């Protein structure tokens, strides 16, 4: 009998053909970087955000403010120096001196208590104004006021006329003053007692005069002269001769 061929069964690689159905890693755990690439694309790796620290910008506002203040102070100092230099030059060139005032005479035309207890007063004062400057003239403007007071009570008032006083000039002015004080019974009694006790009556004369100074051909801005004169007269009786026993004037000016 002929030999029959032997048939050997071929075993297929079952493991190669069988696809895995279970995950390679346990549940609730993350896969490795070389795991499923599709899953890696769906779920990007977690990245922790780190805050970026920026450096503080330079303080430009403060530096600009400091520069402005420095410039302002510098300009003010320069302006003060220029003004001081100008005043110094003018002072040396013109050598200004303050005007002088004096009350030389006083007349009382009326000083009586009326029936309605008002005190009526009419004075006439002679004022001498002197300008001792050699290169400075004085314009006496309108709007002046002259008041005569006993203590703090105004008795009468008037004003100076407008005029120009030249260099080294002396001007004599006769100024009428009138006034009326209401409810002056107590004031009249006080004045009478003052005169009987001391033999004199102290008065205060105050002048406010707007003027303009002339330096050469230059006419400056308007300023106010203020004069305060202290007077002591022997009486305020119109029947008596009024004598000024003592007097003194102080002068100042304001812008």
C-alpha positions in Angstrom: 0.0 0.0 0.0 1.2 3.3 -0.8 2.0 5.7 2.0 -0.7 8.3 2.6 0.5 11.8 3.0 0.4 13.2 6.5 -1.5 16.4 7.1 -0.2 18.6 9.8 -2.7 21.2 11.1 -1.3 24.8 11.0 -2.0 26.8 14.2 -2.9 30.4 13.5 -1.5 33.2 15.7 -4.6 33.8 17.7 -3.0 36.5 19.8 -2.0 38.4 16.6 -5.5 38.2 15.2 -7.4 39.0 18.4 -7.8 42.7 19.1 -7.7 43.9 22.7 -11.1 44.8 24.0 -10.1 45.9 27.5 -8.1 49.1 28.3 -4.5 48.6 28.9 -4.6 50.8 32.0 -7.0 50.6 35.0 -10.0 52.8 35.1 -9.9 56.3 36.7 -6.2 56.5 35.8 -4.4 58.6 33.2 -2.8 57.0 30.2 0.8 57.3 29.3 2.1 59.9 26.8 2.5 57.0 24.3 -1.0 55.7 24.8 -4.0 56.5 22.7 -3.0 59.5 20.5 -6.6 60.4 19.7 -7.4 60.7 23.4 -4.3 62.8 23.8 -5.7 65.2 21.1 -9.1 65.3 22.8 -7.8 66.0 26.2 -4.7 68.3 26.2 -2.4 67.9 29.1 -3.1 70.2 32.1 -0.9 73.3 32.3 -0.6 75.4 35.4 -0.9 79.1 34.8 1.9 81.1 36.4 1.2 84.8 37.0 3.5 87.1 35.1 5.1 89.7 37.4 5.6 93.0 35.6 8.1 95.6 36.8 6.6 98.9 38.0 6.7 101.6 35.3 8.6 104.8 36.1 6.6 107.4 37.9 6.3 109.9 35.1 3.5 112.0 36.7 5.5 112.7 39.8 8.6 113.6 37.8 6.6 116.0 35.6 5.0 117.6 38.7 8.4 118.1 40.2 9.7 119.7 37.0 6.8 122.0 36.9 7.3 123.1 40.5 11.0 123.7 39.9 10.3 125.8 36.8 7.6 127.8 38.7 9.9 128.5 41.7 12.7 129.4 39.4 10.5 131.9 37.4 9.2 133.4 40.6 12.8 133.9 41.9 13.8 135.4 38.7 10.8 137.8 38.8 11.5 138.8 42.4 15.2 139.5 41.5 14.1 141.6 38.5 11.6 143.6 40.6 14.1 144.1 43.4 16.8 145.2 41.0 14.3 147.7 39.3 13.2 149.1 42.6 16.9 149.4 43.7 17.8 151.3 40.5 14.8 153.6 40.8 15.6 154.2 44.5 19.2 155.2 43.7 18.1 157.3 40.8 15.3 159.3 42.4 16.0 159.0 46.1 12.3 159.1 47.2 11.2 160.7 50.5 7.9 160.6 52.2 5.7 163.7 52.0 5.1 165.6 55.2 1.8 166.9 56.6 1.0 169.2 59.4 -2.1 170.9 60.9 -1.2 174.5 61.5 -4.5 176.1 62.3 -8.1 175.2 63.3 -11.2 177.3 63.5 -14.6 176.3 65.0 -17.5 178.0 63.4 -20.2 175.9 65.0 -20.3 173.4 67.8 -23.5 173.1 69.6 -26.2 170.7 70.7 -29.5 171.2 69.0 -33.0 170.6 70.3 -33.2 167.1 68.9 -30.0 166.1 70.8 -27.8 166.1 67.7 -24.4 167.7 67.8 -23.7 170.0 64.9 -20.0 170.8 64.1 -18.4 173.0 61.5 -14.6 173.3 61.5 -12.0 174.8 59.2 -8.5 173.4 59.3 -5.4 174.6 57.6 -3.2 171.7 56.4 0.3 172.1 55.0 1.5 169.4 52.6 5.2 169.3 51.7 6.9 167.4 48.9 10.6 167.1 49.8 11.6 165.2 46.6 13.7 166.8 43.9 12.7 164.5 41.1 9.3 163.2 42.1 5.9 164.9 41.6 2.6 163.9 43.3 -0.9 164.0 41.7 -3.6 164.3 44.4 -6.6 162.5 42.9 -10.3 162.8 43.8 -12.0 160.6 46.3 -10.1 161.8 49.5 -11.6 161.8 52.9 -10.7 163.8 56.0 -12.4 162.9 59.3 -12.1 164.5 62.8 -12.7 162.2 65.8 -13.0 162.6 69.5 -12.0 159.2 70.9 -14.0 156.9 68.6 -16.8 159.3 67.6 -16.6 161.2 64.3 -17.4 164.9 64.7 -17.0 166.2 61.1 -15.6 165.3 57.7 -14.4 166.8 54.4 -12.1 166.2 51.5 -9.0 167.5 49.8 -9.1 169.1 46.4 -7.5 167.6 43.3 -4.1 169.2 42.5 -0.6 168.5 41.4 2.3 169.1 43.7 5.7 169.5 42.0 9.2 169.0 43.1 10.3 170.6 46.4 6.8 172.1 46.7 4.9 173.3 49.8 1.1 173.6 49.5 -1.2 175.2 52.1 -4.8 174.0 52.0 -7.8 175.4 53.9 -10.3 172.5 54.3 -13.9 173.0 55.6 -15.3 170.2 57.7 -18.9 169.6 58.7 -20.7 167.0 60.6 -23.7 166.0 62.7 -23.8 163.4 65.4 -27.1 162.0 66.5 -28.1 161.4 70.2 -25.0 163.3 71.3 -26.1 164.5 74.8 -23.7 162.2 76.6 -21.0 163.2 74.1 -21.5 166.9 74.7 -21.4 166.4 78.5 -18.2 164.3 78.2 -16.5 167.0 76.1 -17.4 169.7 78.6 -16.1 167.7 81.5 -12.9 167.0 79.6 -12.3 170.6 79.0 -13.1 171.7 82.5 -10.9 169.0 84.0 -7.8 169.2 81.8 -8.1 172.5 80.0 -7.9 170.9 76.6 -9.6 168.5 74.2 -7.7 165.7 72.3 -8.7 165.1 68.7 -7.7 162.8 66.0 -7.6 163.9 62.3 -7.4 161.1 59.7 -6.7 161.6 56.0 -7.1 159.0 53.2 -5.9 160.4 49.9 -5.5 158.6 46.6 -2.4 159.8 44.7 -0.3 159.0 41.7 3.5 159.3 41.7 5.3 160.9 38.8 8.9 159.7 38.3 10.4 162.0 35.6 7.9 161.6 32.8 6.6 158.3 34.1 3.2 158.3 35.9 2.8 155.3 38.2 -0.3 153.5 39.3 -2.6 154.9 42.0 -1.8 154.4 45.7 -3.4 155.6 48.9 -1.8 158.0 51.3 -2.9 157.7 54.9 -2.2 160.4 57.4 -3.0 160.4 61.1 -2.6 163.5 63.1 -3.0 163.9 66.9 -4.3 167.3 67.9 -4.7 168.9 71.3 -6.7 172.1 71.3 -7.6 174.4 74.2 -11.3 174.5 73.4 -14.1 173.7 70.9 -16.2 176.7 71.8 -16.9 178.9 68.8 -16.6 182.1 70.9 -13.0 181.3 72.0 -9.8 181.5 70.0 -8.8 178.0 69.2 -5.2 177.2 69.8 -3.4 174.0 68.9 -1.4 173.1 71.9 0.2 170.0 70.5 0.1 168.1 67.2 1.9 165.4 65.4 1.3 163.5 62.1 2.2 160.1 60.9 2.3 159.2 57.2 2.1 155.9 55.4 0.9 154.6 52.0 -0.9 151.5 50.8 -1.3 150.0 47.3 
